[in-house]
mmCIF file of C-alpha atoms and ligand atoms in Angstrom:
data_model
loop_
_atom_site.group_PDB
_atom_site.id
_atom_site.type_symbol
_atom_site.label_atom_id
_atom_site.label_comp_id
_atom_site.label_asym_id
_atom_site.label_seq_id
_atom_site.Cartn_x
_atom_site.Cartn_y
_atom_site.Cartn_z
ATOM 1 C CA UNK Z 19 -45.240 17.343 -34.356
ATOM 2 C CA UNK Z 20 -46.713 14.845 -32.237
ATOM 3 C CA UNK Z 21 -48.527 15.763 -29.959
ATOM 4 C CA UNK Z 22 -50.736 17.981 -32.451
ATOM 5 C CA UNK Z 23 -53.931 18.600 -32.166
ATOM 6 C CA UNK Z 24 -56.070 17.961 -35.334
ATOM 7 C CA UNK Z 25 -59.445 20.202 -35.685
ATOM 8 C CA UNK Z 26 -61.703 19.483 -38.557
ATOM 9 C CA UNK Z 27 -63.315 22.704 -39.197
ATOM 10 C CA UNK Z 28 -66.856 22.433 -40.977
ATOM 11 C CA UNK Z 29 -68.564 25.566 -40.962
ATOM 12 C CA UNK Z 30 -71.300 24.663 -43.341
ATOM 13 C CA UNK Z 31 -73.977 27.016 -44.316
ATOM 14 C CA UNK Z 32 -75.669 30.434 -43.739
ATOM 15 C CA UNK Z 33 -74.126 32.200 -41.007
ATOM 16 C CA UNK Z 34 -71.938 29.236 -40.564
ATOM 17 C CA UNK Z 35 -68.827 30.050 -42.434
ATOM 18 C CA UNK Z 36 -69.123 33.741 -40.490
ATOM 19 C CA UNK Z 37 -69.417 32.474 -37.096
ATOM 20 C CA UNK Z 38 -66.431 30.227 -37.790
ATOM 21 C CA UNK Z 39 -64.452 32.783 -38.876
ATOM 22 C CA UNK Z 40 -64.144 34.232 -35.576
ATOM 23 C CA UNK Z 41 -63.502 31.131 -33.968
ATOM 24 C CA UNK Z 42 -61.026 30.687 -36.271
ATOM 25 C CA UNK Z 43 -59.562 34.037 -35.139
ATOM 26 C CA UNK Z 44 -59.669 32.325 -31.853
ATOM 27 C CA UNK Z 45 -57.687 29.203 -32.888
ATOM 28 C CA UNK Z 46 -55.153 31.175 -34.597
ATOM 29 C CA UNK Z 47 -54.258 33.210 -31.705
ATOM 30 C CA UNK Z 48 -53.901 30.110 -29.489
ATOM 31 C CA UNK Z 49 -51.209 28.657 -32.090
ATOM 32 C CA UNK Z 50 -49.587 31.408 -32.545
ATOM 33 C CA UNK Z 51 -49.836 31.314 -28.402
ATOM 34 C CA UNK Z 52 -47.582 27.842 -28.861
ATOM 35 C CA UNK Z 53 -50.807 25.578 -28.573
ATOM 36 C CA UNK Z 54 -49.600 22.583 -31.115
ATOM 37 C CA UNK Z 55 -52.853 23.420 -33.402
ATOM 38 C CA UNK Z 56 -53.307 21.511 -36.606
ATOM 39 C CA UNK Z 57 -56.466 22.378 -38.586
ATOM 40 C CA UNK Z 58 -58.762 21.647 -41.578
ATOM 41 C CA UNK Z 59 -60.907 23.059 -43.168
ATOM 42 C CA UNK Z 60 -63.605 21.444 -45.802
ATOM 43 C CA UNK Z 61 -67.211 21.445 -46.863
ATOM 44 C CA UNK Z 62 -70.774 19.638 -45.173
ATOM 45 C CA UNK Z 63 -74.130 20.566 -46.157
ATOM 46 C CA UNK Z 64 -75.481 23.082 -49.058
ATOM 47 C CA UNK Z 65 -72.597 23.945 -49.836
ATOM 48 C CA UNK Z 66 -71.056 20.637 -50.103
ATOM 49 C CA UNK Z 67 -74.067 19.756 -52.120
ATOM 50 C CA UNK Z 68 -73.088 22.419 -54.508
ATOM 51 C CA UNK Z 69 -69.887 21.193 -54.726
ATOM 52 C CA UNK Z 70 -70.288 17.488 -54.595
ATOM 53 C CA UNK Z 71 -73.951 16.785 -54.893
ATOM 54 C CA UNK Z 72 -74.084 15.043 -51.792
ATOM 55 C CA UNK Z 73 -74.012 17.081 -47.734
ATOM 56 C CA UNK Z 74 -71.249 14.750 -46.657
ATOM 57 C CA UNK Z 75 -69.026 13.323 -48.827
ATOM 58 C CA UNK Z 76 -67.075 10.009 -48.254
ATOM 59 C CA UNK Z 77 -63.838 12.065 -47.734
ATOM 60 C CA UNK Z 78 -64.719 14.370 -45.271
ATOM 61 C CA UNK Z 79 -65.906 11.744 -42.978
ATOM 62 C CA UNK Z 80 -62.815 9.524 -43.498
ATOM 63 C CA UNK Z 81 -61.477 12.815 -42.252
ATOM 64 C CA UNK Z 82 -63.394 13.862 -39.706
ATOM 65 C CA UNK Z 83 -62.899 10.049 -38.132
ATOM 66 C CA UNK Z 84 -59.672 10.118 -38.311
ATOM 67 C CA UNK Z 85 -58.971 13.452 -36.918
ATOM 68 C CA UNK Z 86 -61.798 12.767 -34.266
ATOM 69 C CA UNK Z 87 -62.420 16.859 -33.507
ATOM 70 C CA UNK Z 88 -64.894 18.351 -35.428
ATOM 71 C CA UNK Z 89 -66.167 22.091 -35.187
ATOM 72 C CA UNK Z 90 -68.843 22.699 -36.639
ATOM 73 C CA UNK Z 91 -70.656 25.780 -37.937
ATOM 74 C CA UNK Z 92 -74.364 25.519 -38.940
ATOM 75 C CA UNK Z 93 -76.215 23.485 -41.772
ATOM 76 C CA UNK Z 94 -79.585 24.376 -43.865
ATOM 77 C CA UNK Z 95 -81.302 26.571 -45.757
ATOM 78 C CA UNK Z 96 -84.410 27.739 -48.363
ATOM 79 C CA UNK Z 97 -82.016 26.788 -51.283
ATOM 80 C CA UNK Z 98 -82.173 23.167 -50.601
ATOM 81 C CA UNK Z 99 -85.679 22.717 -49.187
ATOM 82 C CA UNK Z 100 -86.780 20.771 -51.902
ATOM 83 C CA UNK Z 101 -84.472 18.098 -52.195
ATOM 84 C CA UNK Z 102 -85.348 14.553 -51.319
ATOM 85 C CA UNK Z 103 -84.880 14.015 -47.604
ATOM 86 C CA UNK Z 104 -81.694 11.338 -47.570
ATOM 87 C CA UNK Z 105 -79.976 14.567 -49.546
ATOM 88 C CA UNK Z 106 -81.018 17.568 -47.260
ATOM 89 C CA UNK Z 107 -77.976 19.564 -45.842
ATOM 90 C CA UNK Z 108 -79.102 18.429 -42.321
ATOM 91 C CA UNK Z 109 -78.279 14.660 -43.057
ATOM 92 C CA UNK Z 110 -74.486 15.644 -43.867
ATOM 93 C CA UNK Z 111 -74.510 16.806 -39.631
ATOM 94 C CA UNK Z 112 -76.795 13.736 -38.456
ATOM 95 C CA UNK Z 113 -74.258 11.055 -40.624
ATOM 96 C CA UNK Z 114 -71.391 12.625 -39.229
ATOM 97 C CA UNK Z 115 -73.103 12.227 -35.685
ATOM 98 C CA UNK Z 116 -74.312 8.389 -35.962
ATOM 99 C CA UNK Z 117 -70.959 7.623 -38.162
ATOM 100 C CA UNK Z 118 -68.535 9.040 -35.050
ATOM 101 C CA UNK Z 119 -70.772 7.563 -32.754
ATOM 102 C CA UNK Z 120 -71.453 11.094 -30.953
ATOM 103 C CA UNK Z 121 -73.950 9.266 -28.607
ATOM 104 C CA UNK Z 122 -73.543 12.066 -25.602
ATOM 105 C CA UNK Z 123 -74.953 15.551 -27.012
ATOM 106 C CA UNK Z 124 -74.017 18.275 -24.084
ATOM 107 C CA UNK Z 125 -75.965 21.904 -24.074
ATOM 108 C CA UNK Z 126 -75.230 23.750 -21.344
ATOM 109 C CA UNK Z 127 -77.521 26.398 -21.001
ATOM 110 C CA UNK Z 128 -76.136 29.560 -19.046
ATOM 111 C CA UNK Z 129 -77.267 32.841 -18.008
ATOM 112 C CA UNK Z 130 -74.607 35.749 -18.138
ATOM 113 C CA UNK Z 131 -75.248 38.230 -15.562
ATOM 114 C CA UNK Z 132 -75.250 40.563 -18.105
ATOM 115 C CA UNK Z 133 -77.876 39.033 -20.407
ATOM 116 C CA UNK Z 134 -80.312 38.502 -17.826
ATOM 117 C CA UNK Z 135 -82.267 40.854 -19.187
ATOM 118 C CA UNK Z 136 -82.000 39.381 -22.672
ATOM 119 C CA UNK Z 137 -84.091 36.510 -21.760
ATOM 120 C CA UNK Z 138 -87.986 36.445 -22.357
ATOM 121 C CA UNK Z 139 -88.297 35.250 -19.057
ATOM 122 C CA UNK Z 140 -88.185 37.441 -15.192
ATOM 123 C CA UNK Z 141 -84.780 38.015 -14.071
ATOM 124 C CA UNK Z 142 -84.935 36.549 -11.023
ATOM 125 C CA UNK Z 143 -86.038 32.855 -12.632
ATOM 126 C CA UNK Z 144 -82.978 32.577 -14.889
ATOM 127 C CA UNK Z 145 -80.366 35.051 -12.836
ATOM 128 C CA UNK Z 146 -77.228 32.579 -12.619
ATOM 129 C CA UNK Z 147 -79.108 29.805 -14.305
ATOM 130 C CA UNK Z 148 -77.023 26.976 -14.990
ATOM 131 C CA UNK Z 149 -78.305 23.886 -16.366
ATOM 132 C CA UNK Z 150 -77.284 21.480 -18.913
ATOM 133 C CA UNK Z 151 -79.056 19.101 -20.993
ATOM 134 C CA UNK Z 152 -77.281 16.250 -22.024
ATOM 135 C CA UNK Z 153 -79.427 14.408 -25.162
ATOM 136 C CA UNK Z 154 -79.073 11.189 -26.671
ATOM 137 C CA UNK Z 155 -77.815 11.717 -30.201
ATOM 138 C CA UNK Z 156 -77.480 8.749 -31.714
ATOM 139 C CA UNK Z 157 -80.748 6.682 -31.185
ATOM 140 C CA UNK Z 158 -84.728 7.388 -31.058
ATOM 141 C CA UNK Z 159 -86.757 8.815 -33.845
ATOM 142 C CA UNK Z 160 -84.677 10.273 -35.607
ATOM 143 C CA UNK Z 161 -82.636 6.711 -37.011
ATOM 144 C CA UNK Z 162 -85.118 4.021 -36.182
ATOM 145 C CA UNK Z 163 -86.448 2.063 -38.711
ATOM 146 C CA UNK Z 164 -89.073 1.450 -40.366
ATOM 147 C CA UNK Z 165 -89.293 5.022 -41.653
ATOM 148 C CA UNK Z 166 -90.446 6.605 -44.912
ATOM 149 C CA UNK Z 167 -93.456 7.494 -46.743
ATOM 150 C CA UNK Z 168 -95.653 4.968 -49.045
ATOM 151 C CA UNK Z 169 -98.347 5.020 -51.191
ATOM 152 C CA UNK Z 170 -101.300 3.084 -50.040
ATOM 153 C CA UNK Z 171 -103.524 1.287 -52.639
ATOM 154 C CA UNK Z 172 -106.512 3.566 -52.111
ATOM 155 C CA UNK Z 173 -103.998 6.956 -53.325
ATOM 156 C CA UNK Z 174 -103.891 7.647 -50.155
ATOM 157 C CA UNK Z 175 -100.141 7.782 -48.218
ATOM 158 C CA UNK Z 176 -98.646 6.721 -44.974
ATOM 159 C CA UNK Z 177 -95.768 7.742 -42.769
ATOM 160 C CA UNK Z 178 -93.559 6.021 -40.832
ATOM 161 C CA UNK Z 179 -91.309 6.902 -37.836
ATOM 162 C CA UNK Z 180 -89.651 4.617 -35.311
ATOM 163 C CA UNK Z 181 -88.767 5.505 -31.824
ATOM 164 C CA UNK Z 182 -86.634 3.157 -30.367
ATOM 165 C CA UNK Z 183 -84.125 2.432 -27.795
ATOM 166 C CA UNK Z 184 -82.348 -0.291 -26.328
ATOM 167 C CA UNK Z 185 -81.027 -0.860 -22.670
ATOM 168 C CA UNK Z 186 -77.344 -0.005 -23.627
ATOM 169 C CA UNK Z 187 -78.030 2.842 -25.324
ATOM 170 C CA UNK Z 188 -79.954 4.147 -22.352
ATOM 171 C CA UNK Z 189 -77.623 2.798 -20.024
ATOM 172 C CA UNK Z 190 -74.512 4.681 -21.470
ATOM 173 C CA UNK Z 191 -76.254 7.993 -21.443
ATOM 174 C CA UNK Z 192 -77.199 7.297 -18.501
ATOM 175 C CA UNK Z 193 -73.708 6.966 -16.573
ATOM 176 C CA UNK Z 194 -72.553 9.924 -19.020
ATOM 177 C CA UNK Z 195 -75.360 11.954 -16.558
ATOM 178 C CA UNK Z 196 -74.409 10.773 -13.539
ATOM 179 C CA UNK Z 197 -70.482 11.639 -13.909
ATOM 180 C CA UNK Z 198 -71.602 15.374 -14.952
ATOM 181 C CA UNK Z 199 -73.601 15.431 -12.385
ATOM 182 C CA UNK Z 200 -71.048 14.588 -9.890
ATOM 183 C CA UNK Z 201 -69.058 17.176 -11.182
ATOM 184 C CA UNK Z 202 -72.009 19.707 -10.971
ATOM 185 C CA UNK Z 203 -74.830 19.965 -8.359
ATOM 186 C CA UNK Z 204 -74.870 16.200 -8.028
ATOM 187 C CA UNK Z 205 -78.763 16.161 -9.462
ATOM 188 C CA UNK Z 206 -80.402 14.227 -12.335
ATOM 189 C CA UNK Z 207 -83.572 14.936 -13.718
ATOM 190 C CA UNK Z 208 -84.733 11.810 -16.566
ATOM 191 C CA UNK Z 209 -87.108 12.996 -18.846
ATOM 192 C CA UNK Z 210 -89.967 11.079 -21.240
ATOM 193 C CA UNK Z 211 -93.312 9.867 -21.585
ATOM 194 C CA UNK Z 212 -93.577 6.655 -19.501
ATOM 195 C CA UNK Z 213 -97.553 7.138 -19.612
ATOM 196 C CA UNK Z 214 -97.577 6.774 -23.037
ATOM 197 C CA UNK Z 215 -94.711 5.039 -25.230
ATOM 198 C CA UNK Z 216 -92.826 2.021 -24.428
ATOM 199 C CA UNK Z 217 -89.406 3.788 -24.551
ATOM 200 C CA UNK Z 218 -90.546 5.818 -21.717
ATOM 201 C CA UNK Z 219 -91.061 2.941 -19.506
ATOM 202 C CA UNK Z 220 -87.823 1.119 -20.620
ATOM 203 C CA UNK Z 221 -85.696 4.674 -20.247
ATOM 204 C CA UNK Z 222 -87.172 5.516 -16.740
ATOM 205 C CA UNK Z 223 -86.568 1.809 -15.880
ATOM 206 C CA UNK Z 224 -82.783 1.314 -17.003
ATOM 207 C CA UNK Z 225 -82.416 4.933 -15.871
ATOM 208 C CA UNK Z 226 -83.219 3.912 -12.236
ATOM 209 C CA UNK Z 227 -81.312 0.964 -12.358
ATOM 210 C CA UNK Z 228 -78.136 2.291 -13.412
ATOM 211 C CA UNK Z 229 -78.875 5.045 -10.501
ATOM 212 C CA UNK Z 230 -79.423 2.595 -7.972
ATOM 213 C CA UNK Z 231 -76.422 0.165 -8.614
ATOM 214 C CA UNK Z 232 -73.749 2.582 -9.587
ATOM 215 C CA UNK Z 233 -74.596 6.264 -8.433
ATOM 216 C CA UNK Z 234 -77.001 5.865 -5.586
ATOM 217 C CA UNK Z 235 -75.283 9.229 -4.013
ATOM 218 C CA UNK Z 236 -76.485 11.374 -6.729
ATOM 219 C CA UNK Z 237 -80.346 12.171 -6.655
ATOM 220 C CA UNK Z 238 -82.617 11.395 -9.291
ATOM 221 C CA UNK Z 239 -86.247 12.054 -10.513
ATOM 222 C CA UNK Z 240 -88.034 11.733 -13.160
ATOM 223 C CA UNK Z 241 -90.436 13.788 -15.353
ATOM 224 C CA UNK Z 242 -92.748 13.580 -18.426
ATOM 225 C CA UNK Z 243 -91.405 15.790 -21.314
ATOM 226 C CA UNK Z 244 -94.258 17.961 -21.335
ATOM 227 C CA UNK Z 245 -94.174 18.646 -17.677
ATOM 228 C CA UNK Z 246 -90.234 19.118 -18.130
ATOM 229 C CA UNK Z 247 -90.918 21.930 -21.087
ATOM 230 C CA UNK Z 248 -93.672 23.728 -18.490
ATOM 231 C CA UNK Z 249 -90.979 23.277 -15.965
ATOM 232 C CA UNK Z 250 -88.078 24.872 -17.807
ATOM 233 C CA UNK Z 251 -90.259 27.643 -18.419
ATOM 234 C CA UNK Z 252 -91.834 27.915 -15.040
ATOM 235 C CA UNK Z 253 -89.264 27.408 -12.361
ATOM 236 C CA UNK Z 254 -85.749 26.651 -14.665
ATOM 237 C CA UNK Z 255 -83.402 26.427 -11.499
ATOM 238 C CA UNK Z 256 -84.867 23.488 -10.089
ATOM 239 C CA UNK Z 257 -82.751 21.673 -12.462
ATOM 240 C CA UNK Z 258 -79.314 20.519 -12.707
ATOM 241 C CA UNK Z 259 -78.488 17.676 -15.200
ATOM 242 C CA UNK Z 260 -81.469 17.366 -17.884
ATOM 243 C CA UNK Z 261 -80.980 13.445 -19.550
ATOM 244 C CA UNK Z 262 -83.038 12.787 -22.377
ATOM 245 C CA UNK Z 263 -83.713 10.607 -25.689
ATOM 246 C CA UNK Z 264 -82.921 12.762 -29.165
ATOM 247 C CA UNK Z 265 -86.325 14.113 -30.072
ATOM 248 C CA UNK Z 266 -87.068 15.481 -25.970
ATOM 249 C CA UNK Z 267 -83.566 16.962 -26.314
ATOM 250 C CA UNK Z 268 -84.046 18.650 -29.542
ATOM 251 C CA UNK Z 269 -87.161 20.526 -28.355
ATOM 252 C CA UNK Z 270 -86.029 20.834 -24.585
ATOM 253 C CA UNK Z 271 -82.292 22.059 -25.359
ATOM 254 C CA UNK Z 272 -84.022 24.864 -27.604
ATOM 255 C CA UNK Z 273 -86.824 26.129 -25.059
ATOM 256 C CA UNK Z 274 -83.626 26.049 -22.653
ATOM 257 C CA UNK Z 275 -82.026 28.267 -24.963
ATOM 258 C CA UNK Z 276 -84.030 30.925 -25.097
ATOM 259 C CA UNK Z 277 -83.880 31.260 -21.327
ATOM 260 C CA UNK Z 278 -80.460 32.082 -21.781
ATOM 261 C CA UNK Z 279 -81.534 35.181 -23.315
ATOM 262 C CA UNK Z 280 -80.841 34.030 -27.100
ATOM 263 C CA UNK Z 281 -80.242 31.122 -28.966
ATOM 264 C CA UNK Z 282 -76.883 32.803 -30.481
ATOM 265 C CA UNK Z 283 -75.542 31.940 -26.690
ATOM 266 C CA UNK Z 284 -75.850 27.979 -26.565
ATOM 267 C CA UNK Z 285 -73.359 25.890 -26.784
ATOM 268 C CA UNK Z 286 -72.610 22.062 -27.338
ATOM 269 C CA UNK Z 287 -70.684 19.342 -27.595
ATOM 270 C CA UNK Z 288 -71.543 16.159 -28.767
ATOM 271 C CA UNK Z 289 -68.959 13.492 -27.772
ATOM 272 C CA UNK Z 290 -68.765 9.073 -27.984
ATOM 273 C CA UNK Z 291 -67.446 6.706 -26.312
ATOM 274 C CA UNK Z 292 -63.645 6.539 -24.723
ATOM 275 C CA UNK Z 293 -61.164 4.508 -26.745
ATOM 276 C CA UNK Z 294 -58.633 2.335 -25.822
ATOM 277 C CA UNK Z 295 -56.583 5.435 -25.160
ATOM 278 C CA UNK Z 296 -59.468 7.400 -23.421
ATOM 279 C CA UNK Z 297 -60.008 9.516 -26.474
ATOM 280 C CA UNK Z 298 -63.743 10.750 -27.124
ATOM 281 C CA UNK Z 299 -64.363 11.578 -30.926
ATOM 282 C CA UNK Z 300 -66.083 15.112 -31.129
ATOM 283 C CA UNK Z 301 -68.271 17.242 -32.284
ATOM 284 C CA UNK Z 302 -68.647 20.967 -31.217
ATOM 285 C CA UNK Z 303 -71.585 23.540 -32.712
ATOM 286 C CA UNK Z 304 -73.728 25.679 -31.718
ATOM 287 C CA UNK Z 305 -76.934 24.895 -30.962
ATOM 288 C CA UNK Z 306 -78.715 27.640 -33.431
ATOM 289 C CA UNK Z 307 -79.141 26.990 -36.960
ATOM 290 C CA UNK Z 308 -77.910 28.187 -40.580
ATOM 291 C CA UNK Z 309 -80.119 31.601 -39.989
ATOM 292 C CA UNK Z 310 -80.411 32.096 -44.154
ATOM 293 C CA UNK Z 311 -82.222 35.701 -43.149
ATOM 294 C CA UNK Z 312 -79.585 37.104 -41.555
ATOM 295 C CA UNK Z 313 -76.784 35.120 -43.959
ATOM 296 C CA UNK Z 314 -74.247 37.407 -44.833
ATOM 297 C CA UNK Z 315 -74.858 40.762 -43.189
ATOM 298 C CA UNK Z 316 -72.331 40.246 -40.577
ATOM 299 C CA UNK Z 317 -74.825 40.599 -37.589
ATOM 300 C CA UNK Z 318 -74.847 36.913 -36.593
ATOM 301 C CA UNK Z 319 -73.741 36.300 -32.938
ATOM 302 C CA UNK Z 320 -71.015 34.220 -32.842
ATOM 303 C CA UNK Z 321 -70.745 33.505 -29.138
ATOM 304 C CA UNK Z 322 -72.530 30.268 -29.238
ATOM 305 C CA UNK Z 323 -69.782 29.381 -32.067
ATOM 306 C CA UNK Z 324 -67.211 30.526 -29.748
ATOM 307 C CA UNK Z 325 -68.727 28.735 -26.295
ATOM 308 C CA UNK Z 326 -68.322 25.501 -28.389
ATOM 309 C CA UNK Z 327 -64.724 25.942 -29.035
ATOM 310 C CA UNK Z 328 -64.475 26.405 -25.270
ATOM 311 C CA UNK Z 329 -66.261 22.966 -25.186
ATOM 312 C CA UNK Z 330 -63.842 21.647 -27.519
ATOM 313 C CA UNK Z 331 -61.113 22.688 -25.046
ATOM 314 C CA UNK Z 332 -62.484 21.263 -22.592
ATOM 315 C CA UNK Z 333 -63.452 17.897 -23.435
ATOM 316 C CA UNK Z 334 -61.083 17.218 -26.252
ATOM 317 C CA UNK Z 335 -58.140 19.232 -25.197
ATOM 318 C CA UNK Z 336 -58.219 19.091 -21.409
ATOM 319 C CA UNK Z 337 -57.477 22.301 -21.467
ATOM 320 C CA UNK Z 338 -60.121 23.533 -18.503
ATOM 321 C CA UNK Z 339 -58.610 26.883 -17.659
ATOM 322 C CA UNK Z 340 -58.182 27.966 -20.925
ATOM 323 C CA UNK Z 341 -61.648 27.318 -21.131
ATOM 324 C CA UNK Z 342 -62.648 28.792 -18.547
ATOM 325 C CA UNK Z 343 -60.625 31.860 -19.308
ATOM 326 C CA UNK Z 344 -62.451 31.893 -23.111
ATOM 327 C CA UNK Z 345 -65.491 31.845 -21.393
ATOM 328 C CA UNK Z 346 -64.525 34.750 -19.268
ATOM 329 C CA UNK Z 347 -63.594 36.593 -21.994
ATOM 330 C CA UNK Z 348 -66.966 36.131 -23.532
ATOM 331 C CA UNK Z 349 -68.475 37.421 -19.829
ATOM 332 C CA UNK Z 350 -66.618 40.633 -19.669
ATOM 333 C CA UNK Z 351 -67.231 41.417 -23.515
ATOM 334 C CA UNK Z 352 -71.055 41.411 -23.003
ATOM 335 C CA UNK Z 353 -70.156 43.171 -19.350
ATOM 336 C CA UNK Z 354 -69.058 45.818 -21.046
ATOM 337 C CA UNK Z 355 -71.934 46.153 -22.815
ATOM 338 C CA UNK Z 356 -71.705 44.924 -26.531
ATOM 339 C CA UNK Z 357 -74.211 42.979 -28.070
ATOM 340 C CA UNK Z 358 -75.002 41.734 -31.372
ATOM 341 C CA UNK Z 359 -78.178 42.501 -32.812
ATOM 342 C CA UNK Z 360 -79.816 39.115 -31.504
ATOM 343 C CA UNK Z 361 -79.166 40.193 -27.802
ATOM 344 C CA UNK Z 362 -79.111 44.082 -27.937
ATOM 345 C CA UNK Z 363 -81.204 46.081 -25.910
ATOM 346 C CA UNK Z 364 -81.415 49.344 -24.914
ATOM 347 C CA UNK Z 365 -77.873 50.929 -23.644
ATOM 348 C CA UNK Z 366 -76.611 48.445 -24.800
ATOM 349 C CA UNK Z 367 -73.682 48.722 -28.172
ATOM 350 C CA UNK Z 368 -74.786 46.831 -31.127
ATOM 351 C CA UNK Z 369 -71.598 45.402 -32.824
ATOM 352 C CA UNK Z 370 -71.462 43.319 -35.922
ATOM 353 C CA UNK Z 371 -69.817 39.571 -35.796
ATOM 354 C CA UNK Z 372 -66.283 40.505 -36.469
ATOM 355 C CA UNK Z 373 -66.194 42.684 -33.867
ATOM 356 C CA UNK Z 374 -67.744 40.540 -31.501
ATOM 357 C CA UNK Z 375 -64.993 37.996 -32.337
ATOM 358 C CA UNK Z 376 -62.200 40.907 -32.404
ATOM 359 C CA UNK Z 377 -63.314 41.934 -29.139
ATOM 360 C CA UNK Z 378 -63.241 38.387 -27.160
ATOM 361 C CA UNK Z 379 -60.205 37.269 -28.657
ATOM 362 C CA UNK Z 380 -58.842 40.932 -27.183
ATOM 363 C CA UNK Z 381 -60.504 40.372 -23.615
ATOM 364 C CA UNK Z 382 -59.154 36.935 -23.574
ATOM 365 C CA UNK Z 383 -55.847 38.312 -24.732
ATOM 366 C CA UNK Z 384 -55.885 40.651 -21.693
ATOM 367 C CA UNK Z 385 -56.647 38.099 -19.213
ATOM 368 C CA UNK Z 386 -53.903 37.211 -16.865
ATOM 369 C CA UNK Z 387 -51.862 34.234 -17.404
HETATM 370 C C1 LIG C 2 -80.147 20.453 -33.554
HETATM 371 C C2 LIG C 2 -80.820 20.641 -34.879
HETATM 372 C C3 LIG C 2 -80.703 19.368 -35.679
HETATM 373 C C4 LIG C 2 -81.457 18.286 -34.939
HETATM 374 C C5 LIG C 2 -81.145 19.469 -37.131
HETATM 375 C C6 LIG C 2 -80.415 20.551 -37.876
HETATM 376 C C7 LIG C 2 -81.013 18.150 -37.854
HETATM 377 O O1 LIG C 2 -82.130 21.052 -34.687
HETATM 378 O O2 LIG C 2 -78.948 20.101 -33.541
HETATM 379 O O3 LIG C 2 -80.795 20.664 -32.525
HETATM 380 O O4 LIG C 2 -82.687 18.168 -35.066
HETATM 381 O O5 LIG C 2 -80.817 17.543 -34.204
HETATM 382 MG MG1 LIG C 3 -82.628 21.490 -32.649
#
């Protein structure tokens, strides 16, 4: 077929391969729907250590490049703690990021009128919240070098991590902001520590500049990270399009999630540059983790899961009203009052994974079309 659509499905550890097995429910019904669907399946972190005795093997990245869609479950847990640190589970999901060049992370972070109540903060602060934080993946601490830990002469030891960032790398996510913002409430809020680190002052710099020269119509400010994380907390709808380096991200894109009402709920998608054909490579997962408590009972929420797949049809697929329709589906399931254990509450219906997944996949069914 050829116009197929090739999904590399990694569902990883922990709650991942549950999670993914609704979305997979999901993907099934849209091929048998007619939607040209080609998918994969294979292994990334523990359990592709178990397997292979590496998180990412060779082979599935070959893969995953040349399919260029990748959904992906969740990564981690107590089994492999120990290992040495270039072996972890987690560095199968960061190689696959820096290897497809997923430079653009995107977490929306959304408050369904019916989980208003979920969140830990007042209703009225995060009623119809919609902000999204789009985090630079590919840089900052988390691959600049130096970094490691050595032994210094006195027995003693010293670590090493690099933050850095260069003015294309800033500039790129930068114009990525701009163009969602366009799209959204035309607002950009840039986000580090220009009082006290040297990225700060380049990011807030190149930040402006590429404001100034190529989207002066879109308004932008700029905030320390710490005041941003008091902000998100304090007053979350003064914000629009969040654009950070990796490390901010990580910590701002959870504390958003939890004003969502769980952090079962987030979505993202990580995405790189166009190619000569205007095709992003792709990365879709939820924003939560492995979950190793909860592994295996069949009480994880898989919303978040699904949310990403409506991501992935989105921005991979161009598919924006089947999208949206998924992501009405997952509104009128929690509408009607069914929760996983994560986001129940009482009068509220407590329902396991499966039939979480069962009962989108029959709302979105039912929708009109
Ligand atoms: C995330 C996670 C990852 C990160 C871990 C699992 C490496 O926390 O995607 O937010 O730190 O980026
Ligand atoms: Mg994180």
């Amino acid at each position: 077929m050829t116009n197929a659509r090739g999904i590399l499905f990694l569902a990883g550890d922990g709650i991942g391969p549950e999670i993914m097995g609704e979305v997979r429910r999901i993907a099934d019904w849209y091929a048998a729907q007619g939607l040209p669907l080609e998918i994969e399946e294979d292994l990334v972190g523990g359990s592709s250590i178990d397997r292979h005795g590496t998180p990412l093997t060779d082979a599935v990245l070959e893969k995953a490049k040349r399919i260029g869609v990748v959904m992906f479950g969740a990564v981690g847990g107590p089994k492999w703690d120990e290992l040495p640190f270039h072996l972890k589970p987690e560095q199968g999901l960061l190689r696959l990021r820096k290897e497809l060049g997923l430079f653009a992370n995107l977490r929306p972070a959304m408050v369904f009128p019916a989980l208003a109540e979920a969140s830990s903060l007042k209703r009225e602060l995060v009623d119809g919240l919609d902000i999204l934080i789009l985090r630079e993946l590919t840089g900052g601490v988390y691959f600049g070098e130096p970094r490691g830990i050595e032994d210094l002469p006195d027995g003693e030891q010293r670590a090493v991590d690099t933050q850095v960032y260069t003015t294309p790398e800033i500039r790129r996510i930068a114009r990525v902001a701009f163009d969602l913002a366009r799209k959204r409430r035309n607002k950009v809020t840039s986000v580090e520590k220009a009082n006290v680190m040297y990225t700060g002052v380049l990011w807030r710099r190149t930040v402006q500049q590429v404001h100034d020269s190529e989207f002066p119509d879109v308004e932008l400010n700029h905030m320390y990270a710490d005041n941003c994380g008091m902000q998100l907390v304090r007053q979350p709808k003064q914000f629009d399009v969040i654009v950070t380096d990796n490390l901010f991200g990580d910590l701002l894109s959870d504390v958003a999630a939890m004003l969502t009402g769980s952090l079962g709920m987030l979505p993202s998608a990580s995405l790189g540059a166009p190619d000569a054909l205007g095709r992003r490579k792709a990365l879709y997962e939820p924003v939560h983790g492995s979950a190793p408590d909860i592994a295996g009972k069949g009480v994880a929420n898989p919303l978040a899961c699904i949310l990403s797949f409506a991501m992935l049809l989105r921005y991979s697929f161009d598919l924006p009203l089947e999208a949206d329709r998924l992501e009405q589906a997952v509104a009128r399931v929690l509408a009607e009052g069914y929760r996983t254990p994560d986001i129940w509450s009482e009068g509220t219906i407590r329902v396991g994974t499966e039939e979480m997944g069962r009962r989108v996949l029959a709302a979105l069914a039912s929708l009109p079309r």
